[in-house]
Coordinates of C-alpha atoms in Angstrom, one line a residue:
M187 CA 39.2 156.9 180.3
E188 CA 40.9 159.4 177.9
A189 CA 44.1 159.6 175.9
L190 CA 47.4 160.6 177.3
R191 CA 48.3 164.3 176.7
D192 CA 51.6 165.7 175.5
V193 CA 52.4 166.7 179.1
D194 CA 52.0 163.2 180.4
P195 CA 55.1 161.0 180.8
A196 CA 55.5 157.9 178.8
Q197 CA 56.5 155.9 181.9
I198 CA 56.2 156.0 185.7
G199 CA 58.7 153.7 187.4
A200 CA 58.7 150.5 185.3
H201 CA 55.1 151.0 184.2
A202 CA 54.3 152.1 180.6
L203 CA 51.4 154.6 180.7
L204 CA 48.4 153.8 178.4
A205 CA 45.6 156.3 179.3
R206 CA 44.2 158.7 181.8
L207 CA 41.7 157.1 184.2
G208 CA 40.8 160.3 186.1
A209 CA 42.0 163.0 188.4
G210 CA 41.5 163.9 192.0
G211 CA 42.5 166.5 194.4
M212 CA 45.9 165.0 195.0
G213 CA 46.9 163.9 191.5
Q214 CA 46.3 162.1 188.3
V215 CA 45.4 158.4 187.9
Y216 CA 46.7 156.5 184.8
L217 CA 46.1 153.1 183.3
A218 CA 49.5 151.5 182.8
R219 CA 51.1 148.2 181.9
S220 CA 53.7 146.6 184.0
P221 CA 56.9 145.1 182.5
G222 CA 55.3 141.7 182.6
G223 CA 52.1 142.9 180.9
R224 CA 49.8 143.3 183.9
L225 CA 47.4 146.2 183.8
V226 CA 47.7 148.5 186.8
A227 CA 46.3 151.8 188.0
V228 CA 49.0 154.3 188.8
K229 CA 48.2 157.3 191.0
V230 CA 50.7 160.2 190.7
I231 CA 50.9 163.2 193.1
R232 CA 50.7 166.5 191.3
D233 CA 53.9 168.4 191.0
E234 CA 52.4 171.5 192.6
I235 CA 51.7 169.8 195.9
T236 CA 54.8 167.7 196.3
G237 CA 56.1 170.3 198.7
H238 CA 52.9 170.2 200.8
Q239 CA 53.8 168.1 203.8
E240 CA 50.3 167.4 204.9
A241 CA 49.4 166.2 201.4
L242 CA 52.5 164.0 201.3
A243 CA 51.6 162.6 204.7
R244 CA 48.1 161.8 203.5
F245 CA 49.5 160.0 200.3
R246 CA 52.0 158.0 202.4
R247 CA 49.2 156.9 204.6
E248 CA 47.2 155.8 201.6
V249 CA 50.1 153.7 200.4
E250 CA 50.5 152.1 203.8
T251 CA 46.7 151.5 204.1
V252 CA 46.5 149.8 200.7
R253 CA 49.6 147.8 201.5
A254 CA 48.1 146.6 204.8
V255 CA 44.6 145.8 203.7
R256 CA 44.4 142.6 201.8
S257 CA 40.7 142.1 200.9
A258 CA 38.6 140.8 198.1
Y259 CA 36.9 144.2 198.1
T260 CA 40.1 146.3 197.6
A261 CA 42.7 146.5 194.9
N262 CA 46.1 145.2 196.1
L263 CA 49.2 147.4 196.1
I264 CA 51.6 146.5 193.3
D265 CA 54.3 149.1 193.6
A266 CA 55.0 152.5 195.1
S267 CA 57.6 155.3 195.2
L268 CA 57.8 157.5 198.2
A269 CA 61.4 158.5 198.3
A270 CA 61.5 161.4 195.8
P271 CA 59.2 163.1 193.2
P272 CA 57.3 162.0 191.3
Y273 CA 55.5 160.2 194.2
W274 CA 53.2 157.4 193.0
L275 CA 51.6 154.1 193.8
A276 CA 50.4 151.4 191.5
T277 CA 47.5 149.0 192.4
E278 CA 45.7 146.3 190.6
Y279 CA 43.5 147.7 187.8
V280 CA 39.8 146.8 188.3
A281 CA 37.7 147.1 185.1
G282 CA 34.2 148.4 185.6
P283 CA 32.3 151.7 186.0
T284 CA 32.0 153.5 189.3
L285 CA 28.6 153.2 191.1
G286 CA 28.3 157.0 190.6
H287 CA 28.8 156.7 186.8
A288 CA 26.5 153.7 186.5
V289 CA 23.6 155.2 188.3
A290 CA 24.0 158.6 186.5
E291 CA 23.7 156.7 183.2
R292 CA 21.0 154.2 184.1
G293 CA 19.1 155.7 187.0
G294 CA 18.2 154.1 190.4
L295 CA 18.8 150.3 190.7
P296 CA 16.1 147.7 191.5
A297 CA 15.5 147.1 195.2
D298 CA 16.8 143.5 195.1
T299 CA 20.0 144.6 193.3
C300 CA 20.4 147.3 196.0
R301 CA 20.1 144.8 198.8
R302 CA 22.8 142.6 197.2
L303 CA 25.0 145.6 196.7
F304 CA 24.3 146.8 200.2
A305 CA 25.4 143.4 201.6
A306 CA 28.5 143.2 199.5
L307 CA 29.7 146.7 200.4
A308 CA 29.0 146.1 204.1
E309 CA 31.1 142.9 203.9
G310 CA 33.8 144.9 202.1
L311 CA 33.8 147.6 204.8
A312 CA 33.9 144.9 207.5
S313 CA 37.0 143.3 205.9
V314 CA 38.7 146.8 205.9
H315 CA 37.6 147.4 209.5
A316 CA 39.1 144.1 210.5
Y317 CA 42.5 145.6 209.7
G318 CA 41.8 148.5 212.1
V319 CA 41.1 150.9 209.2
T320 CA 38.2 153.2 208.6
H321 CA 37.6 154.3 205.0
R322 CA 36.2 157.8 205.8
D323 CA 35.3 158.7 202.2
L324 CA 32.9 156.0 201.0
K325 CA 30.7 157.4 198.2
P326 CA 29.4 156.2 194.8
Q327 CA 32.5 157.5 193.0
N328 CA 34.7 155.4 195.3
V329 CA 32.9 152.1 194.5
I330 CA 34.0 150.3 191.3
L331 CA 31.5 147.7 190.0
G332 CA 33.9 145.0 189.1
A333 CA 33.1 141.6 187.4
Q334 CA 33.8 139.8 190.7
G335 CA 31.9 142.3 192.9
P336 CA 32.3 145.9 194.1
Q337 CA 35.7 147.3 195.0
L338 CA 36.4 150.1 197.4
I339 CA 39.0 152.6 196.2
D340 CA 40.6 155.9 197.2
F341 CA 42.0 155.4 200.8
G342 CA 43.5 158.8 200.7
I343 CA 41.9 159.9 204.0
A344 CA 41.5 156.4 205.5
R345 CA 42.8 156.1 209.0
G346 CA 43.9 153.4 211.3
V347 CA 42.9 153.2 215.0
G348 CA 45.0 155.7 217.1
E349 CA 46.3 157.6 214.1
T350 CA 46.1 161.4 214.1
A351 CA 43.4 162.8 211.8
L352 CA 44.6 164.8 208.7
T353 CA 42.2 167.4 207.5
Q354 CA 42.3 169.7 204.6
D355 CA 42.2 173.4 205.4
G356 CA 40.4 172.7 208.6
Q357 CA 37.5 171.0 206.9
A358 CA 35.9 167.7 208.0
P359 CA 37.2 164.7 206.0
G360 CA 34.9 163.1 203.5
T361 CA 32.4 164.3 200.9
P362 CA 29.3 166.5 201.7
G363 CA 26.2 164.3 201.6
Y364 CA 28.1 161.2 202.6
T365 CA 30.0 162.5 205.7
A366 CA 28.4 161.5 209.0
P367 CA 26.9 164.3 211.2
E368 CA 29.2 163.6 214.1
V369 CA 32.3 164.1 211.8
L370 CA 30.8 167.4 210.5
L371 CA 30.4 168.5 214.1
G372 CA 34.0 167.8 214.9
A373 CA 34.1 164.3 216.3
E374 CA 36.4 161.5 215.1
A375 CA 35.3 159.4 212.2
G376 CA 34.8 155.8 213.5
A377 CA 33.3 152.7 212.1
G378 CA 29.8 154.3 212.5
A379 CA 30.8 157.0 210.1
D380 CA 31.5 154.4 207.4
V381 CA 28.0 152.9 208.1
F382 CA 26.5 156.3 207.5
A383 CA 28.3 156.7 204.3
L384 CA 27.2 153.2 203.2
G385 CA 23.6 154.1 203.8
A386 CA 23.9 157.4 201.9
T387 CA 25.6 155.6 199.1
L388 CA 22.8 153.1 198.8
A389 CA 20.2 155.9 199.0
Y390 CA 21.8 157.3 195.9
A391 CA 21.9 153.8 194.2
A392 CA 18.2 153.2 194.9
T393 CA 16.9 156.6 193.9
G394 CA 19.5 158.0 191.5
R395 CA 19.4 161.2 193.5
P396 CA 22.0 162.7 195.9
P397 CA 20.9 161.5 199.4
F398 CA 20.7 165.0 200.9
G399 CA 20.0 167.0 197.8
T400 CA 22.2 169.3 195.8
G401 CA 23.7 172.8 196.5
V402 CA 26.9 174.2 198.0
A403 CA 28.8 172.1 200.5
T404 CA 27.6 173.9 203.6
T405 CA 23.9 173.5 202.5
V406 CA 24.3 169.8 201.8
S407 CA 26.2 169.3 205.1
Y408 CA 23.5 171.1 207.1
R409 CA 20.8 168.7 205.6
S410 CA 23.0 165.8 206.6
V411 CA 23.0 166.9 210.2
H412 CA 19.4 168.1 210.5
E413 CA 17.2 166.6 207.8
P414 CA 16.1 163.1 206.8
V415 CA 17.7 161.2 203.9
D416 CA 15.9 161.2 200.5
V417 CA 14.4 157.7 200.1
A418 CA 11.2 158.8 198.3
G419 CA 9.9 155.9 196.1
V420 CA 12.2 153.3 197.6
E421 CA 10.7 150.0 198.6
T422 CA 9.7 150.1 202.3
G423 CA 12.1 147.5 203.8
L424 CA 15.1 148.9 201.9
A425 CA 14.2 152.4 202.8
G426 CA 14.0 151.4 206.5
L427 CA 17.5 149.9 206.4
I428 CA 19.0 153.0 204.7
E429 CA 17.3 155.3 207.2
A430 CA 18.8 153.1 210.1
C431 CA 22.3 153.4 208.6
V432 CA 22.1 157.2 208.3
A433 CA 20.7 157.8 211.8
K434 CA 22.0 161.1 213.2
D435 CA 23.2 159.3 216.4
P436 CA 26.0 156.9 215.5
A437 CA 25.1 154.8 218.6
V438 CA 21.8 153.7 217.1
R439 CA 23.2 152.8 213.6
P440 CA 23.3 149.0 212.9
G441 CA 26.7 147.3 212.8
L442 CA 27.9 145.9 209.5
R443 CA 27.0 142.3 210.4
E444 CA 23.4 143.4 211.1
V445 CA 23.3 145.3 207.8
I446 CA 24.2 142.1 206.0
A447 CA 21.7 140.1 207.9
R448 CA 18.9 142.6 207.2
C449 CA 19.6 142.5 203.5
G450 CA 18.6 138.8 203.5
V451 CA 20.7 138.0 200.5
R452 CA 20.3 134.5 199.0
D453 CA 21.9 135.0 195.6
A454 CA 25.3 136.3 194.5
L455 CA 25.5 139.9 193.4
V456 CA 27.5 138.9 190.3
D457 CA 24.6 136.8 189.1
D458 CA 22.2 139.8 189.4
P459 CA 21.0 140.7 185.9
A460 CA 20.9 144.5 186.7
Y461 CA 24.4 144.4 188.1
L462 CA 25.7 142.4 185.1
G463 CA 24.2 145.1 182.8
L464 CA 26.0 147.8 184.6
G465 CA 29.4 146.2 183.8
A466 CA 28.9 147.2 180.1
L467 CA 29.3 150.9 181.1
G468 CA 32.9 150.3 182.1
E469 CA 35.8 151.4 180.1
A470 CA 37.3 149.0 177.6
V471 CA 40.9 147.8 178.1
P472 CA 43.4 149.1 175.5
V473 CA 45.0 146.5 173.2
H474 CA 48.1 148.5 172.6
E475 CA 49.8 151.7 173.5
M476 CA 47.1 154.4 173.4
R477 CA 49.6 157.0 171.9
T478 CA 49.5 155.0 168.6
R479 CA 45.9 155.5 167.7
G480 CA 43.8 156.1 164.6
P481 CA 40.8 158.4 164.3
G482 CA 37.3 157.5 165.7
L483 CA 38.0 154.2 167.3
Q484 CA 40.3 156.1 169.6
Y485 CA 43.4 155.0 171.5
G486 CA 43.3 151.4 170.5
Y487 CA 40.4 150.4 172.9
T488 CA 38.9 147.1 172.5
P489 CA 35.4 148.3 171.4
T490 CA 32.7 148.1 174.0
Q491 CA 29.1 149.1 174.3
D492 CA 27.8 151.8 176.5
V493 CA 24.1 151.7 176.1
A494 CA 22.7 148.4 177.2
G495 CA 23.5 145.5 179.4
A496 CA 23.8 143.0 176.6
V497 CA 26.9 141.6 175.0
V498 CA 25.9 140.0 171.7
T499 CA 27.3 137.1 169.7
V500 CA 26.4 135.6 166.4
P501 CA 26.3 132.1 165.0
P502 CA 29.6 130.7 163.9
R503 CA 30.5 130.7 160.2
R504 CA 31.7 127.4 158.9
G505 CA 33.7 126.8 155.8
R506 CA 35.9 129.9 156.2
T507 CA 39.3 130.4 157.7
R508 CA 39.2 132.0 161.2
R509 CA 40.6 135.5 161.1
T510 CA 42.2 136.9 164.2
G511 CA 44.7 139.7 165.0
T512 CA 43.5 142.1 162.2
W513 CA 40.2 143.3 163.6
V514 CA 41.6 146.2 165.5
V515 CA 43.1 147.6 162.3
V516 CA 39.9 147.1 160.5
G517 CA 38.0 148.8 163.3
V518 CA 40.3 151.8 163.1
A519 CA 39.6 152.1 159.4
L520 CA 35.9 152.2 160.1
A521 CA 36.2 154.3 163.2
V522 CA 34.9 157.5 161.5
V523 CA 31.5 155.9 161.9
G524 CA 31.6 156.6 165.6
A525 CA 31.4 154.7 168.9
V526 CA 31.8 150.9 168.5
A527 CA 29.7 148.4 170.5
V528 CA 30.2 144.7 171.0
W529 CA 27.2 142.5 171.4
K530 CA 26.4 138.8 171.6
L531 CA 23.7 137.6 169.2
P532 CA 21.7 134.4 169.8
L533 CA 22.8 131.1 168.5
G534 CA 21.2 129.8 165.4
G535 CA 21.8 130.8 161.9
Q536 CA 18.8 130.2 159.6
G537 CA 19.2 132.5 156.6
G538 CA 17.2 133.2 153.5
E539 CA 18.6 130.0 151.8
G540 CA 17.9 127.7 154.7
D541 CA 20.3 125.3 156.4
R542 CA 23.3 124.2 154.5
A543 CA 25.0 120.9 155.0
G544 CA 27.2 121.0 158.1
G545 CA 25.4 124.1 159.4
R546 CA 23.9 122.2 162.4
E547 CA 25.7 120.8 165.3
E548 CA 25.7 117.1 165.5
G549 CA 23.0 115.6 167.8
R550 CA 21.0 118.8 167.9
S551 CA 17.6 119.3 166.4
P552 CA 16.7 122.5 164.5
A553 CA 14.5 123.5 167.4
A554 CA 17.4 123.1 169.8
Q555 CA 19.3 125.7 167.8
T556 CA 16.7 128.4 168.3
P557 CA 16.9 130.1 171.7
D558 CA 14.3 132.2 173.4
G559 CA 13.8 135.4 171.5
Q560 CA 14.9 134.2 168.1
V561 CA 12.0 133.3 165.8
P562 CA 12.2 130.1 163.8
V563 CA 11.6 130.1 160.0
G564 CA 7.9 130.2 159.3
R565 CA 6.9 131.8 162.6
A566 CA 5.6 135.3 163.0
P567 CA 7.4 137.6 165.5
T568 CA 5.2 139.2 168.0
A569 CA 5.7 142.8 169.3
G570 CA 7.8 141.4 172.1
G571 CA 10.1 139.6 169.8
Q572 CA 8.8 136.1 170.6
S573 CA 7.3 133.6 168.2
S574 CA 3.5 133.6 168.0
G575 CA 3.4 130.1 166.6
A576 CA 1.3 131.4 163.6
P577 CA 2.8 130.8 160.2
V578 CA 3.6 133.8 158.1
A579 CA 3.6 134.5 154.4
K580 CA 7.0 133.7 153.1
S581 CA 8.9 135.7 150.5
P582 CA 9.8 134.1 147.3
A583 CA 12.8 131.8 147.4
G584 CA 16.0 133.6 148.0
P585 CA 17.5 136.0 150.5
P586 CA 15.5 138.8 152.1
T587 CA 15.7 142.3 150.5
Y588 CA 13.8 145.1 152.2
I589 CA 12.0 143.8 155.3
R590 CA 8.4 144.8 155.9
Q591 CA 6.4 145.5 159.0
T592 CA 4.2 142.7 160.3
E593 CA 3.8 143.7 164.0
P594 CA 4.2 146.9 166.0
N595 CA 7.8 147.8 166.5
L596 CA 8.3 148.4 170.3
D597 CA 12.0 149.1 170.2
D598 CA 12.6 152.6 171.6
Y599 CA 15.9 154.3 172.3
N600 CA 16.1 156.7 175.3
P601 CA 18.8 159.3 174.5
I602 CA 19.0 160.3 178.2
Q603 CA 19.6 156.8 179.5
R604 CA 21.5 155.8 176.3
A605 CA 19.6 152.5 176.3
C606 CA 16.6 150.9 174.6
A607 CA 13.4 150.1 176.4
R608 CA 13.6 146.6 175.1
T609 CA 17.0 144.9 174.7
R610 CA 17.8 141.4 175.7
A611 CA 21.1 139.5 176.2
E612 CA 21.4 136.1 174.6
D613 CA 24.0 133.4 174.9
G614 CA 26.2 132.8 171.9
L615 CA 29.7 132.3 170.5
L616 CA 31.0 135.2 168.5
D617 CA 31.1 138.9 168.9
F618 CA 28.9 141.1 166.7
Q619 CA 30.0 144.7 166.5
T620 CA 28.0 147.8 165.7
S621 CA 29.2 151.3 165.1
M622 CA 27.5 154.7 164.7
P623 CA 27.9 158.3 166.0
R624 CA 26.1 158.9 169.3
T625 CA 25.5 162.6 169.9
M626 CA 25.6 165.9 168.2
D627 CA 29.1 166.4 169.4
D628 CA 30.0 164.1 166.5
P629 CA 30.6 166.1 163.3
E630 CA 29.0 163.3 161.2
L631 CA 25.7 163.8 163.0
R632 CA 25.9 167.5 162.6
S633 CA 26.4 167.0 158.9
G634 CA 23.0 165.3 158.8
K635 CA 24.4 161.9 157.7
V636 CA 24.6 158.8 159.9
R637 CA 26.9 156.0 158.8
I638 CA 26.0 152.7 160.6
G639 CA 28.3 149.7 160.5
F640 CA 28.2 146.1 161.6
R641 CA 30.3 143.0 161.4
V642 CA 31.4 139.8 163.1
K643 CA 34.6 140.4 165.0
N644 CA 36.0 137.0 164.5
A645 CA 34.8 134.3 162.1
L646 CA 34.7 130.6 162.6
P647 CA 34.1 128.0 159.9
D648 CA 30.8 127.5 157.8
A649 CA 27.2 128.3 158.6
A650 CA 24.2 129.3 156.5
P651 CA 23.9 133.0 155.5
Y652 CA 22.9 135.2 158.3
Y653 CA 21.1 138.3 157.0
V654 CA 21.0 141.5 159.0
A655 CA 18.7 144.5 158.2
V656 CA 19.3 147.9 159.7
V657 CA 16.2 149.9 160.8
V658 CA 16.2 153.6 161.8
K659 CA 13.2 154.9 163.5
P660 CA 12.5 158.6 164.5
Q661 CA 10.5 159.6 167.6
H662 CA 7.4 160.5 165.7
E663 CA 5.5 158.4 163.2
V664 CA 5.5 159.6 159.6
D665 CA 2.7 159.9 157.0
E666 CA 2.8 158.7 153.4
N667 CA 4.7 161.9 152.4
G668 CA 7.4 161.2 154.9
R669 CA 6.3 164.1 157.2
S670 CA 6.3 163.7 160.9
T671 CA 2.9 163.4 162.6
A672 CA 1.9 164.2 166.2
V673 CA 2.2 160.5 167.2
T674 CA 5.1 160.2 169.5
D675 CA 4.5 156.6 170.5
N676 CA 6.0 155.5 167.2
R677 CA 5.3 151.8 166.6
Q678 CA 6.1 151.9 162.9
L679 CA 8.9 149.5 161.8
G680 CA 10.9 152.5 160.7
F681 CA 13.0 153.2 157.7
V682 CA 15.0 150.2 156.5
A683 CA 18.1 149.5 154.5
K684 CA 18.6 146.4 152.3
A685 CA 19.4 143.3 154.3
R686 CA 22.9 142.0 154.0
D687 CA 24.6 138.7 154.7
L688 CA 26.7 139.1 157.8
Y689 CA 29.2 136.7 156.2
E690 CA 29.3 138.4 152.8
G691 CA 32.8 138.6 151.3
D692 CA 35.4 138.7 154.0
E693 CA 33.3 138.4 157.1
V694 CA 35.6 140.4 159.3
E695 CA 35.1 143.5 157.1
W696 CA 32.6 146.0 158.1
K697 CA 29.3 146.3 156.3
S698 CA 27.8 149.8 156.4
V699 CA 24.8 151.8 155.4
T700 CA 24.2 155.6 155.5
Y701 CA 21.0 157.3 156.8
P702 CA 19.1 158.8 155.0
D703 CA 20.6 157.8 151.7
D704 CA 20.1 154.0 151.9
F705 CA 16.8 154.0 153.8
S706 CA 13.1 153.9 152.9
M707 CA 9.8 152.7 154.3
Q708 CA 6.9 150.8 152.7
L709 CA 3.7 152.6 154.0
N710 CA 0.3 151.7 152.6
G711 CA 1.8 150.3 149.4
K712 CA 3.9 153.4 148.9
T713 CA 7.7 153.8 149.1
V714 CA 8.5 156.6 151.5
K715 CA 12.0 158.1 151.4
A716 CA 13.8 158.6 154.7
P717 CA 13.5 162.2 155.9
P718 CA 16.4 164.3 157.1
L719 CA 17.4 164.2 160.8
S720 CA 16.5 167.9 161.2
Q721 CA 12.8 167.0 160.7
D722 CA 12.6 165.2 164.0
P723 CA 15.4 166.3 166.4
G724 CA 16.0 164.1 169.5
G725 CA 16.4 160.4 170.1
W726 CA 16.5 158.1 167.0
T727 CA 16.2 154.3 167.4
V728 CA 18.6 152.0 165.5
V729 CA 17.6 148.4 165.3
F730 CA 19.7 145.5 163.8
R731 CA 17.3 142.7 162.8
H732 CA 18.0 139.1 161.8
A733 CA 16.0 138.7 158.6
V734 CA 15.0 135.2 157.5
S735 CA 12.7 136.7 154.9
D736 CA 11.1 140.1 154.2
T737 CA 8.3 139.3 156.6
D738 CA 10.2 137.1 159.1
H739 CA 12.6 139.2 161.1
T740 CA 13.5 139.7 164.8
T741 CA 15.4 142.2 166.8
L742 CA 18.9 141.3 167.6
V743 CA 20.3 144.6 168.9
C744 CA 18.6 147.9 169.7
D745 CA 20.7 151.1 170.0
G746 CA 20.4 154.7 168.9
F747 CA 21.7 158.2 168.7
D748 CA 20.7 161.7 169.7
S749 CA 20.3 164.1 166.7
G750 CA 20.1 167.2 168.9
P751 CA 17.6 169.1 171.2
Q752 CA 14.0 168.9 170.4
K753 CA 12.2 171.8 168.8
G754 CA 9.9 174.0 170.9

């Protein structure tokens, strides 16, 4: 999703444009808001092809296809204009990343997730086929991973039974690597071609690799016709089903009902943890017109994370007035920090001063307030973040200051996957937001400074103080002089900033720290100042820890940034 440009209209039909969602061969797709406030996706034919009769015929057929097919797996048609330029159609807006984007970001999906996705897409295709329509361009980029399940999009070359095929410049319809061999060889695209595309799409989902390799279109198409699909490393049963779907002979491919049966699904896809995690990669929905935007937190998006599958909430604050309606403005003010993420922290709320009156729910014991993964007061956190049950030395009475290492820190940010090796999602009530630059494209990172922010998005009344300490860890361990060592499996706690009460002052205001200025490390009794980013280019891990004391702290959120290419 990106901002509207000066050349973009303010409105299409009755729909106010908010943002660009993407572009295709036929035109531009916008996010828009209907007069009644409904979010819609508006596809507009490009001006330069409005006189191209074949393109217009293809677009009209897409409109009629979307109008005719009423399925849980397709977005419904809202409105369309086919009488005069600009030609456009508006459909329901489905929030979520495409399968192509999700796999590119996270890599291949687990086998069980693939089976559930396989079955859901097969069911979606079956519902489309029931209307006498073949999709003819199923691929990862045309599957949106919505909250209610996958959605099939882009019916630009879909065709009903008995309709005349429309091709482009004499080429076979579809996308190389996903187009069936018989279609590439000149035959009509029937239901079996959609099964082939389904198998190829799931091959990509399972491996993270193009099903028939990369290269120019003719090379990829040749492999589709003559060579086996790439399922190296895929679980045997799943690989067998993929191979059956992409059989060269359409007559031996399984039908969609058989595909569903062979998947053996017993649980809903929307309950699959890996699928739920992918939803976080989707674009956030704008909260106002994207033309009226501030810097950094661009275009008025509701902030969203793009690195891990968690959404984090924090314990409610009691005794304060709830603040709503202003956080977007505050977010814009801090936006120079960089990309904003929304998380859900675990319930609880023990702080350095212990439980305050009214800080516990009625009828709940203190133990009941501590979910898995959050360490109670007086328990030592293990490397995995769980309580070991062993008491730890407590700091003197009062809030934590600079947390100290008690166990190996296994949190590790991967800049390629943009995710941490260990990040968990917890149930909770309120949104916790974090903010920092992500890549060297950000001028702040290029300057050598990293401003890191956090806050509670909305505050509810009265809880004990909730202290958060920010930890920044380079790839390599450092010695007592702050110089990088050869140890790349860095299990040091990292450089820490002073812990701060999440509810300090006006809780909806951002708290921020700057690396390296505010960070140091205690190493063998010596205070080590944080080194510059240039000392260890690459992925840096940023950890937000709930600190009960200087020696009792647990990871809430793991994130990170990329300071640039590694040396050597």
